[in-house]
Amino acid sequence: MSQTSIDPRSLRAPPKRPIKLSWSDERVRGIFWQVVVVGIVVSMVWWLWSNTVHNLEVRRIATGFGFLGREAGLPIAESLIDYNPTNSYLRALMVGLLNTLKVAVVGIILATVFGTLIGIARLSKNWVLRTLSATYVEVIRDLPLLLQLLFWYAILQGLPGPRQALHPAEGVFLSNRGLKLPWIQWEGAHSLALVAFLLGLVATIMYRRQALAKQIADGVPRAVWPVALVCLVALPLAAWAALGAPFTPDIPALRGFNFQGGLTLSPEYFALLAGLVMYTAGFIAEIVRAGIQAVPNGQREAAQALGLRPGAVLRLVVLPQALRVIVPPMTSQYLNITKNSSLAVAIGYQDIVSIANTTLNQTGQAIEGIAIIMLVYLTISLSISGFMNWYNARIALVER
Amino acid sequence: MSNTMEAVASAARADAPPAIMLDKVNKWYGAMHVLRDVSLNVALGERLVVCGPSGSGKSTLIRCINRLETHQEGSIKVDGIELSDDLRALDAIRREVGMVFQSFNLFPHLTILENCTLAPIWVRHMPKAEAEALAMQYLERVKIPEQAKKYPGQLSGGQQQRVAIARALCMKPKIMLFDEPTSALDPEMIKEVLEVMVSLAETGMTMVCVTHEMGFARQVADRVVFMDRGEIVEQGPPGEIFENPRTDRLKLFLSQILRGH
Ligand SMILES: Nc1ncnc2c1ncn2[C@@H]1O[C@H](COP(=O)(O)OP(=O)(O)O)[C@@H](O)[C@H]1O
Ligand SMILES: [Mg+2]
């Protein structure tokens, strides 16, 4: 009955198993096969390496990354940083990396939001919503991603030219040159406001965690919204005002055969983003649905019966259980978006693969080019996995 | 126990305002009529046992009392508060009414202690130390204080159900609802859970129990209600209901559960 007295059986350590040098010993066989596999891998790598070095010597191509400083002479249509073809290969590759990140980061956020909504819709009591979302998931998952990208690109190419552009609102133009939106002339004050907003977001999250911890300790509920208002609205506004509150609208307008000014979403970026988001959202929807269904209804009812409000039921009972099921497969989907963004090549969006590929064609530095691509994807993928593993560990279930 | 004492006790309870009042309650699932004109008053401190064949609407009835299900016609008052779409009334009622489920429904991601302190902390805004002291007090009453740091999956069914009772009691409810609390348990564990329920009944708690445990009903129930096909068919003191059933439906039901045991 009592759990405190020590079980006498637990006072003895388990016996050690001495290893016997015999082919019938399971562990001897295990070690043998591991040695064989490592040996095969090492000799294959050595063979590939010596072969490559020999080939490069024969063709007189210097190995090394010296080419990165040379002028690229490679035109790039869209870039987040200043770039022109007289810049170095290094800068061109930087542009490609940023373009890859631009698709991957925005894609991950949109696919998560969109996929979660569809996953919830699949469990809706509304027949139309349920059937529509189920059909969406089925169709999207059955068609190859490359086909979907080409489909979106073809649709965007089918739009009218700039002169006949669709013009649904002031400053908004949709044509085969992409989507043009009104924007502002970006200045230091805006960057500062953005930084202030991000810092405010971190501060709000930290304050909320502390407020909840304090409430657990002393029972007094604390409002988070005043702090959120100050950190997320007042602080960025103050930062912006401190630098003179600059505000110059930048409205796109037709000049000759093309548009000037405004914010541009190119057809290539738009097609790649739409394809990746729509495709991955189909998988995320299934993950979210499985996660929600993994929490039995009795859990919700027990929490409600204890008097917890719907928000608290979700936060304290449903989400902690659902996220355990959702987070690990979600990690693979985030990795998939990142890696699948390399299909950009097919529709002419200049991501890291596209630019590194041009670079290696122009310089002949195939090994280095491939190494750069691999390094980039490895770094992004390991960062995503690292973050998601950390998050997963925070919410891990103590095994029953 | 003498009959006069019984009568005095019942009379004292009859004076108090009813803890639960159901007036001509009707409920449908789609086209299926599952509660038909159910009228029932439960006095403060009364121990009521509800029995009836499977599918007769017993669970639906007690789930309507804490509004896990909504009724469509008639009125339900709990502790003087009318159940409606009003959210404040709902909050008030959920605090006063505790519920124990057939399948325990403990939260698997929280320890036994955390299961018990969750609602006092987040609903009653009780400081953690106070909530933990309270939880330990109730865990002692259900005789498993030594399991406080474990997770639900590490406990036997009987232990889990006792934790579920302690968890509900930590909210200090005025009324406790039990929906077949022992139906999912092995025979040797049924006893430990019933013992806890008997000791709870001795404290004067208002209890509504859906159960087929006739021994428990005889020992603690002031009144037994027999339901069939969504209606209250017969009700009365346990002795009368079990020894002198008047309707054929009740006779049939009693013969079936006696054969089953
Ligand atoms: N959520 C529901 N949806 C549809 N029908 C239900 C639902 N819950 C219960 N029912 C039906 O209502 C009737 C009464 O069920 P219930 O109250 O669970 O009976 P009992 O607890 O007496 O076995 C049964 O016929 C059951 O099938
Ligand atoms: Mg039932």
XYZ file of C-alpha atoms and ligand atoms in Angstrom:
689
model
C 0.000 0.000 0.000
C 2.533 2.577 1.141
C 4.763 3.926 -1.635
C 7.488 5.360 0.591
C 9.156 2.146 1.824
C 11.980 1.026 -0.502
C 11.454 -2.143 -2.444
C 14.339 -4.456 -1.318
C 14.665 -5.778 -4.887
C 15.774 -2.329 -6.096
C 18.917 -2.395 -3.915
C 20.801 -4.751 -6.245
C 22.365 -3.498 -9.504
C 21.601 -5.484 -12.668
C 24.344 -8.000 -13.645
C 26.851 -7.038 -16.366
C 26.754 -9.046 -19.563
C 30.359 -10.019 -20.501
C 31.006 -9.875 -24.248
C 31.995 -13.227 -25.793
C 34.141 -13.270 -28.933
C 31.913 -15.603 -30.873
C 30.054 -15.259 -34.153
C 26.878 -16.409 -32.427
C 26.963 -13.404 -30.070
C 24.390 -10.838 -31.222
C 26.597 -7.904 -30.209
C 29.696 -9.203 -32.010
C 27.682 -9.461 -35.214
C 26.334 -5.927 -34.688
C 29.833 -4.461 -34.348
C 31.066 -6.414 -37.376
C 28.347 -5.031 -39.688
C 28.882 -1.488 -38.449
C 32.597 -1.732 -39.301
C 31.760 -3.071 -42.778
C 29.301 -0.238 -43.540
C 31.655 2.521 -42.358
C 34.465 0.964 -44.439
C 32.345 0.970 -47.610
C 31.263 4.604 -47.131
C 34.818 5.837 -46.469
C 36.253 4.117 -49.552
C 33.454 5.467 -51.779
C 34.034 9.050 -50.618
C 37.785 8.671 -51.135
C 37.256 7.299 -54.660
C 34.872 10.149 -55.629
C 37.213 12.776 -54.219
C 40.388 11.551 -55.926
C 38.504 11.118 -59.207
C 37.198 14.692 -59.102
C 40.546 16.230 -58.228
C 42.097 14.299 -61.137
C 39.399 15.501 -63.592
C 39.780 19.125 -62.510
C 43.554 18.923 -62.972
C 43.122 17.554 -66.472
C 40.713 20.402 -67.392
C 42.839 23.039 -65.628
C 40.015 24.370 -63.426
C 41.313 25.851 -60.192
C 39.457 24.669 -57.103
C 38.562 27.124 -54.372
C 36.208 30.005 -53.787
C 38.337 32.756 -55.362
C 35.722 33.245 -58.111
C 33.262 34.717 -55.585
C 34.977 38.121 -55.756
C 34.831 38.338 -59.557
C 32.237 40.417 -61.427
C 29.101 38.364 -61.968
C 27.740 40.033 -65.117
C 24.508 38.236 -64.349
C 21.193 40.105 -64.507
C 18.690 39.481 -61.699
C 15.097 40.610 -62.083
C 14.088 40.994 -58.455
C 16.158 41.626 -55.391
C 15.649 42.693 -51.810
C 19.029 44.475 -51.750
C 20.692 46.795 -54.269
C 22.200 44.775 -57.075
C 23.452 45.261 -60.638
C 25.334 42.913 -62.966
C 28.677 44.576 -62.228
C 28.480 43.319 -58.618
C 30.399 40.220 -57.518
C 29.239 36.614 -57.592
C 29.101 36.717 -53.810
C 26.534 39.521 -53.905
C 24.551 37.720 -56.620
C 24.428 34.606 -54.432
C 23.337 36.762 -51.477
C 20.448 38.045 -53.598
C 19.524 34.447 -54.433
C 19.666 33.432 -50.774
C 17.404 36.336 -49.784
C 14.976 35.429 -52.581
C 14.859 31.834 -51.295
C 14.235 33.074 -47.757
C 11.565 35.475 -49.030
C 9.616 32.541 -50.478
C 10.309 30.093 -47.637
C 9.518 32.391 -44.699
C 6.375 33.937 -46.191
C 5.357 30.497 -47.489
C 5.724 28.845 -44.076
C 3.618 31.539 -42.388
C 0.860 31.556 -45.025
C 0.741 27.752 -45.367
C 0.418 27.401 -41.581
C -2.456 29.890 -41.367
C -4.241 28.595 -44.476
C -3.660 24.916 -43.640
C -4.910 25.371 -40.065
C -8.110 27.020 -41.315
C -8.741 24.197 -43.788
C -7.970 21.571 -41.141
C -10.550 23.145 -38.821
C -13.030 23.434 -41.695
C -12.692 19.683 -42.295
C -14.182 19.108 -38.837
C -16.929 21.690 -39.265
C -20.570 20.825 -38.650
C -21.366 22.676 -41.886
C -21.671 20.148 -44.726
C -20.618 22.554 -47.499
C -17.496 23.707 -45.646
C -16.558 20.146 -44.703
C -16.969 18.793 -48.237
C -15.187 21.718 -49.878
C -12.172 21.433 -47.600
C -12.037 17.634 -47.949
C -12.116 17.970 -51.749
C -9.421 20.632 -51.642
C -7.105 18.421 -49.584
C -7.705 15.414 -51.823
C -7.128 17.248 -55.131
C -4.117 19.299 -53.967
C -2.312 16.275 -52.558
C -2.872 14.153 -55.657
C -1.283 16.550 -58.175
C 2.501 16.984 -58.496
C 3.779 20.287 -57.126
C 5.688 21.092 -60.327
C 2.454 20.829 -62.316
C 0.708 23.167 -59.884
C 3.508 25.736 -60.149
C 3.335 25.673 -63.939
C -0.450 25.998 -63.706
C -0.254 29.153 -61.556
C 2.442 30.605 -63.759
C 0.401 29.949 -66.907
C -2.613 31.660 -65.345
C -0.541 34.717 -64.451
C 1.003 34.805 -67.922
C -2.519 34.784 -69.332
C -3.320 38.105 -67.667
C -3.555 41.212 -69.907
C -0.516 43.440 -70.533
C 0.219 46.596 -68.502
C -1.902 48.872 -70.693
C -5.009 46.701 -70.225
C -4.142 45.837 -66.599
C -6.952 44.967 -64.192
C -7.378 48.024 -62.008
C -9.750 47.145 -59.150
C -8.746 50.034 -56.855
C -6.670 53.216 -56.898
C -2.993 52.275 -57.212
C -3.621 48.522 -57.610
C -2.767 46.939 -60.982
C -2.830 43.272 -61.953
C -1.196 42.392 -65.253
C 1.216 39.869 -66.753
C 3.982 41.954 -65.154
C 2.661 40.995 -61.737
C 0.732 42.696 -58.972
C 1.424 46.383 -58.262
C 0.426 47.814 -54.898
C 0.674 51.288 -53.328
C 3.521 51.558 -50.848
C 5.434 54.258 -49.033
C 8.911 55.596 -49.592
C 10.839 53.556 -47.042
C 13.065 55.577 -44.734
C 15.117 55.081 -41.587
C 12.141 56.034 -39.426
C 10.154 53.120 -40.832
C 12.927 50.651 -40.157
C 13.185 51.980 -36.615
C 9.426 51.641 -36.117
C 9.604 48.066 -37.416
C 12.430 47.238 -35.009
C 10.444 48.868 -32.186
C 7.419 46.745 -33.111
C 9.454 43.514 -33.081
C 11.035 44.389 -29.733
C 7.576 45.303 -28.447
C 6.276 41.911 -29.580
C 9.015 40.120 -27.651
C 8.348 42.315 -24.610
C 4.602 41.631 -24.773
C 5.125 37.874 -24.976
C 7.533 37.991 -22.044
C 5.158 40.162 -20.004
C 2.261 37.784 -20.713
C 4.275 34.783 -19.549
C 5.239 36.602 -16.377
C 1.684 37.776 -15.742
C 0.408 34.190 -16.049
C 3.157 32.881 -13.761
C 2.306 35.545 -11.171
C -1.391 34.745 -11.440
C -0.649 31.096 -10.736
C 1.329 32.143 -7.663
C -1.050 34.670 -6.096
C -4.328 34.157 -7.952
C -4.693 37.773 -9.107
C -5.469 38.003 -12.853
C -3.539 40.712 -14.696
C -4.635 42.412 -17.908
C -2.129 42.028 -20.755
C -3.783 44.338 -23.279
C -2.525 47.696 -21.860
C 1.062 46.492 -22.106
C 0.387 45.109 -25.590
C -1.095 48.447 -26.654
C 1.964 50.366 -25.439
C 4.545 47.930 -26.840
C 2.891 47.170 -30.181
C 1.293 50.523 -31.066
C 2.547 53.434 -28.945
C 6.233 52.496 -29.022
C 6.538 52.042 -32.833
C 4.506 55.244 -33.384
C 6.795 57.155 -31.008
C 9.907 55.831 -32.792
C 8.442 56.882 -36.131
C 7.432 60.331 -34.828
C 10.829 60.876 -33.202
C 12.447 60.745 -36.643
C 10.024 63.320 -38.044
C 7.116 61.024 -38.941
C 7.997 60.806 -42.663
C 5.174 59.636 -44.906
C 5.434 59.836 -48.693
C 3.024 57.556 -50.540
C 4.494 55.708 -53.498
C 1.628 55.007 -55.898
C 2.316 52.885 -58.991
C 1.376 54.518 -62.313
C 1.588 53.520 -65.964
C 4.528 55.179 -67.753
C 4.811 54.101 -71.374
C 4.833 50.321 -71.544
C 5.354 49.564 -67.858
C 4.597 50.723 -64.328
C 6.700 53.034 -62.206
C 6.816 53.052 -58.414
C 4.802 51.103 -55.885
C 5.390 47.630 -54.502
C 5.759 44.803 -57.020
C 4.930 41.150 -56.638
C 6.401 39.536 -59.740
C 4.384 36.805 -61.514
C 7.253 34.375 -60.825
C 7.277 35.053 -57.077
C 3.494 35.042 -56.933
C 3.190 31.718 -58.806
C 5.879 30.054 -56.696
C 4.405 31.330 -53.441
C 0.813 30.457 -54.380
C 1.807 26.975 -55.552
C 3.912 26.199 -52.469
C 1.323 27.586 -50.040
C -1.687 25.870 -51.625
C 0.166 22.550 -51.934
C 1.646 22.487 -48.439
C -1.585 23.774 -46.841
C -3.233 20.542 -48.014
C -0.782 18.500 -45.950
C -0.858 20.870 -42.980
C -4.672 20.673 -42.949
C -4.456 16.910 -42.443
C -1.884 17.317 -39.662
C -4.037 19.879 -37.858
C -7.155 17.737 -38.255
C -5.358 14.707 -36.798
C -4.073 16.851 -33.928
C -7.510 18.160 -33.029
C -9.058 14.709 -33.303
C -6.334 13.286 -31.067
C -7.890 15.159 -28.142
C -11.026 13.257 -27.105
C -14.195 15.264 -26.617
C -14.294 14.116 -22.988
C -11.254 16.308 -22.299
C -13.109 19.408 -23.444
C -16.222 18.404 -21.493
C -14.295 17.724 -18.290
C -12.622 21.140 -18.558
C -15.950 22.872 -19.211
C -17.590 21.026 -16.326
C -14.864 22.419 -14.042
C -15.935 25.925 -15.044
C -13.114 26.806 -17.452
C -14.109 29.304 -20.151
C -13.662 28.327 -23.835
C -10.363 30.240 -24.164
C -8.915 28.561 -21.084
C -10.133 25.149 -22.248
C -8.231 25.651 -25.498
C -5.073 27.042 -23.888
C -4.784 24.760 -20.866
C -6.305 21.476 -22.035
C -6.787 21.107 -25.802
C -3.748 22.828 -27.333
C -1.109 21.234 -25.060
C -2.382 17.819 -26.145
C -3.001 18.653 -29.815
C 0.359 20.383 -30.363
C 2.236 17.240 -29.313
C 0.676 15.482 -32.272
C 0.969 18.454 -34.624
C 4.491 19.808 -34.131
C 6.714 16.902 -35.294
C 5.029 16.377 -38.701
C 4.744 20.152 -39.087
C 8.537 20.340 -38.984
C 8.749 18.124 -42.065
C 6.267 20.346 -43.890
C 8.347 23.458 -43.124
C 11.432 21.659 -44.426
C 9.454 20.630 -47.521
C 8.451 24.220 -48.306
C 12.069 25.330 -48.039
C 13.416 22.538 -50.219
C 10.543 22.644 -52.721
C 11.168 26.356 -53.241
C 14.084 25.201 -55.428
C 11.470 24.313 -58.078
C 11.641 28.082 -58.703
C 14.017 27.206 -61.556
C 11.066 25.824 -63.538
C 9.226 29.160 -63.671
C 12.225 31.469 -63.757
C 12.187 32.824 -60.214
C 15.785 33.564 -59.296
C 16.339 31.760 -56.018
C 19.653 30.465 -54.675
C 19.571 27.343 -56.863
C 18.863 29.296 -60.008
C 21.650 31.828 -59.366
C 24.184 29.260 -58.140
C 23.398 27.203 -61.241
C 24.077 30.148 -63.562
C 27.242 30.878 -61.590
C 28.585 27.377 -62.011
C 27.743 27.387 -65.721
C 29.633 30.662 -66.191
C 32.655 29.769 -64.044
C 32.827 25.985 -64.340
C 33.143 25.784 -60.543
C 30.647 22.929 -60.285
C 31.821 21.484 -56.981
C 31.889 24.844 -55.246
C 28.496 25.816 -56.677
C 26.869 22.592 -55.489
C 28.623 22.956 -52.126
C 27.170 26.455 -51.699
C 23.639 25.256 -52.500
C 23.993 22.343 -50.099
C 25.384 24.566 -47.381
C 22.512 27.033 -47.747
C 19.789 24.373 -47.566
C 21.538 22.532 -44.772
C 21.774 25.727 -42.723
C 18.133 26.699 -43.261
C 16.888 23.150 -42.641
C 18.967 22.671 -39.507
C 17.736 26.030 -38.178
C 14.108 25.026 -38.724
C 14.644 21.575 -37.202
C 16.539 23.049 -34.274
C 13.804 25.552 -33.519
C 11.015 23.007 -33.883
C 12.835 20.439 -31.731
C 13.308 23.041 -29.042
C 9.611 23.914 -29.219
C 8.621 20.264 -29.201
C 10.761 19.551 -26.148
C 9.037 22.383 -24.305
C 5.644 20.792 -24.810
C 6.684 17.140 -24.596
C 4.303 14.762 -22.833
C 5.613 12.806 -19.894
C 5.087 9.257 -21.076
C 2.414 7.269 -19.356
C -32.367 2.973 10.598
C -35.743 3.815 12.094
C -38.569 5.058 9.923
C -39.286 8.096 12.073
C -35.738 9.369 11.765
C -35.915 8.965 7.989
C -39.145 10.935 7.946
C -37.672 13.750 10.033
C -34.604 13.980 7.817
C -36.703 14.061 4.641
C -38.981 16.718 6.073
C -36.027 18.933 6.954
C -34.746 18.637 3.414
C -38.160 19.289 1.943
C -38.211 22.705 3.640
C -35.063 23.872 1.875
C -35.455 25.309 -1.655
C -34.777 22.710 -4.353
C -31.164 22.587 -5.550
C -32.255 21.456 -8.999
C -35.634 22.054 -10.645
C -36.542 20.538 -14.000
C -39.897 21.515 -15.460
C -41.229 19.703 -18.535
C -37.795 19.430 -20.133
C -37.690 18.196 -23.718
C -34.673 17.445 -25.850
C -34.135 16.091 -29.345
C -31.031 14.856 -31.167
C -32.013 15.644 -34.724
C -35.427 14.020 -35.015
C -34.846 11.662 -32.063
C -36.796 12.682 -28.965
C -34.461 11.749 -26.079
C -36.018 13.616 -23.122
C -39.822 13.760 -22.955
C -41.498 16.152 -20.505
C -39.038 15.377 -17.722
C -40.021 17.136 -14.482
C -37.903 16.549 -11.402
C -36.963 18.443 -8.248
C -33.860 17.603 -6.266
C -33.797 19.015 -2.735
C -30.695 20.493 -1.152
C -28.714 17.652 0.421
C -30.771 14.989 -1.349
C -29.063 11.911 -2.800
C -30.760 10.870 -6.000
C -29.981 7.727 -8.001
C -31.058 7.567 -11.648
C -31.298 4.170 -13.324
C -32.728 2.785 -16.530
C -31.793 0.797 -19.611
C -28.983 1.905 -21.889
C -30.074 4.668 -24.253
C -32.937 5.794 -22.005
C -31.524 9.333 -21.702
C -29.885 9.218 -18.245
C -26.602 10.764 -19.428
C -28.451 13.347 -21.476
C -30.499 14.292 -18.419
C -27.586 14.945 -16.102
C -25.516 16.572 -18.866
C -28.373 19.042 -19.297
C -28.085 19.959 -15.620
C -24.602 21.482 -16.109
C -25.373 22.447 -19.691
C -22.908 20.175 -21.450
C -26.061 19.584 -23.510
C -28.739 22.199 -24.138
C -32.432 21.414 -23.750
C -34.888 22.772 -26.280
C -38.099 23.048 -24.264
C -39.008 23.498 -20.615
C -36.866 25.047 -17.909
C -33.988 23.950 -15.712
C -33.016 25.880 -12.579
C -29.876 25.022 -10.666
C -29.289 26.681 -7.294
C -31.984 29.189 -8.244
C -30.318 30.136 -11.549
C -32.210 29.520 -14.769
C -30.121 27.760 -17.455
C -30.171 29.824 -20.642
C -27.814 31.179 -23.260
C -26.621 33.741 -20.704
C -22.889 33.189 -20.301
C -22.696 34.589 -16.780
C -25.370 32.183 -15.576
C -23.431 29.397 -17.251
C -20.193 30.378 -15.471
C -21.998 30.507 -12.130
C -23.597 27.091 -12.589
C -20.460 25.343 -13.776
C -18.735 26.526 -10.585
C -21.471 25.162 -8.352
C -21.868 21.806 -10.094
C -19.129 19.167 -10.163
C -19.226 16.247 -12.567
C -17.632 12.799 -12.645
C -17.605 10.890 -15.945
C -17.705 7.206 -16.780
C -14.338 7.486 -18.567
C -12.640 9.623 -15.842
C -11.436 12.257 -18.376
C -8.365 13.219 -16.359
C -5.984 15.528 -18.233
C -3.121 13.242 -19.347
C -0.576 16.074 -19.746
C -0.935 17.215 -16.129
C 0.070 15.511 -12.869
C -2.589 14.366 -10.425
C -1.947 17.464 -8.327
C -2.108 19.760 -11.373
C -5.358 18.101 -12.472
C -6.800 19.085 -9.101
C -5.401 22.634 -8.935
C -6.149 23.650 -12.552
C -9.696 24.908 -11.991
C -9.153 26.458 -8.522
C -6.240 28.475 -9.970
C -7.786 29.544 -13.276
C -11.476 29.707 -12.353
C -11.466 30.591 -8.640
C -8.224 32.647 -8.936
C -6.780 30.869 -5.924
C -3.035 31.269 -5.196
C -1.117 28.151 -6.201
C 0.072 27.259 -2.685
C -3.472 27.465 -1.359
C -4.851 25.426 -4.267
C -2.220 22.741 -3.701
C -2.997 22.525 0.015
C -6.683 22.178 -0.845
C -5.951 19.527 -3.479
C -3.833 17.505 -1.033
C -6.663 17.667 1.483
C -9.108 16.158 -1.032
C -6.574 13.639 -2.350
C -6.240 12.460 1.232
C -10.009 12.136 1.472
C -10.037 9.865 -1.580
C -7.022 8.059 -0.058
C -4.333 8.679 -2.710
C -2.183 11.608 -1.511
C 0.985 9.619 -2.320
C 0.150 9.653 -6.059
C 0.073 13.462 -6.337
C 3.212 13.768 -8.459
C 2.293 10.985 -10.891
C 0.499 11.303 -14.215
C -2.972 9.844 -14.806
C -1.648 7.133 -17.149
C 0.414 5.688 -14.280
C -2.667 5.025 -12.108
C -5.220 2.198 -12.076
C -8.783 2.887 -13.201
C -10.102 2.986 -9.661
C -7.386 5.420 -8.601
C -8.075 7.617 -11.643
C -11.772 7.791 -10.840
C -10.998 8.752 -7.236
C -8.724 11.533 -8.537
C -11.561 12.677 -10.809
C -13.823 12.934 -7.757
C -11.162 14.882 -5.828
C -10.646 17.167 -8.843
C -14.349 18.025 -8.932
C -14.483 18.538 -5.146
C -11.577 21.024 -5.269
C -14.010 23.509 -6.818
C -16.138 23.144 -3.649
C -19.318 22.480 -5.634
C -22.765 22.483 -3.992
C -23.974 19.707 -6.275
C -22.171 16.634 -7.634
C -23.230 14.754 -10.745
C -21.999 11.204 -11.407
C -22.510 9.522 -14.796
C -21.988 5.779 -14.303
C -18.732 6.351 -12.375
C -18.040 2.651 -11.888
C -19.152 1.200 -15.248
C -15.672 1.280 -16.762
C -14.026 -0.380 -13.736
C -13.061 -3.927 -12.792
C -15.101 -5.354 -9.878
C -12.322 -5.011 -7.299
C -11.966 -1.296 -8.095
C -15.699 -0.571 -8.013
C -15.647 -0.974 -4.239
C -12.963 1.647 -3.586
C -14.812 4.227 -5.701
C -18.186 3.467 -4.091
C -16.616 3.841 -0.639
C -15.488 7.352 -1.564
C -18.965 8.171 -2.867
C -20.610 6.862 0.308
C -18.339 8.981 2.493
C -19.141 11.987 0.293
C -22.864 11.308 0.738
C -22.335 11.311 4.511
C -21.103 14.924 4.329
C -24.546 16.049 3.139
C -23.552 16.838 -0.456
C -26.395 17.088 -2.966
C -25.748 14.189 -5.358
C -27.295 12.952 -8.583
C -25.834 9.563 -9.538
C -26.539 7.592 -12.667
C -25.627 4.069 -11.559
C -26.838 0.491 -11.581
C -25.118 -0.314 -8.285
C -28.191 -1.394 -6.307
C -26.220 -1.830 -3.069
C -25.027 1.764 -3.275
C -28.540 2.980 -4.073
C -30.016 1.145 -1.068
C -27.286 2.413 1.243
C -27.283 6.131 0.402
C -30.120 7.108 -1.951
C -33.046 9.120 -0.621
C -34.869 8.503 -3.864
C -34.440 6.371 -6.983
C -35.668 7.556 -10.382
C -36.271 4.997 -13.119
C -36.078 6.273 -16.698
C -37.042 4.541 -19.903
C -37.166 5.924 -23.448
C -36.619 9.507 -22.305
C -39.304 9.519 -19.631
C -39.340 9.223 -15.851
C -41.427 6.089 -15.451
C -41.303 5.544 -11.696
C -39.679 7.121 -8.666
C -39.599 6.533 -4.917
C -37.411 5.390 -2.008
C -34.985 2.605 -2.976
C -36.796 -0.037 -0.948
C -40.078 0.613 -2.714
C -38.598 0.841 -6.198
C -36.546 -2.347 -5.912
C -39.033 -4.483 -3.912
C -42.399 -3.331 -5.264
C -41.966 -2.217 -8.857
C -45.356 -1.128 -10.200
C -44.738 -0.924 -13.946
C -43.816 -3.775 -16.280
C -40.930 -1.744 -17.694
C -39.278 -1.449 -14.277
C -39.915 -5.129 -13.513
C -38.265 -6.095 -16.779
C -35.310 -3.777 -16.125
C -34.777 -5.089 -12.582
C -34.892 -8.703 -13.744
C -32.282 -7.875 -16.391
C -29.799 -6.161 -14.081
C -30.246 -8.875 -11.445
C -29.458 -11.503 -14.052
C -26.462 -9.437 -15.156
C -24.969 -9.408 -11.632
N -24.477 13.434 -29.239
C -25.521 12.644 -29.618
N -25.989 12.718 -30.876
C -27.035 11.948 -31.260
N -27.660 11.082 -30.483
C -27.238 10.952 -29.207
C -26.133 11.719 -28.720
N -25.933 11.387 -27.419
C -26.858 10.446 -27.116
N -27.641 10.194 -28.184
C -28.775 9.265 -28.204
O -29.705 9.700 -27.233
C -30.254 8.612 -26.542
C -30.028 8.752 -25.052
O -28.642 8.642 -24.795
P -28.001 8.680 -23.345
O -28.531 9.857 -22.629
O -26.541 8.584 -23.521
O -28.576 7.354 -22.702
P -28.067 6.575 -21.421
O -27.057 7.402 -20.716
O -29.310 6.359 -20.623
O -27.504 5.280 -21.903
C -29.611 7.352 -27.114
O -30.493 6.788 -28.047
C -28.381 7.857 -27.797
O -28.083 7.066 -28.918
Mg -25.003 6.992 -20.337
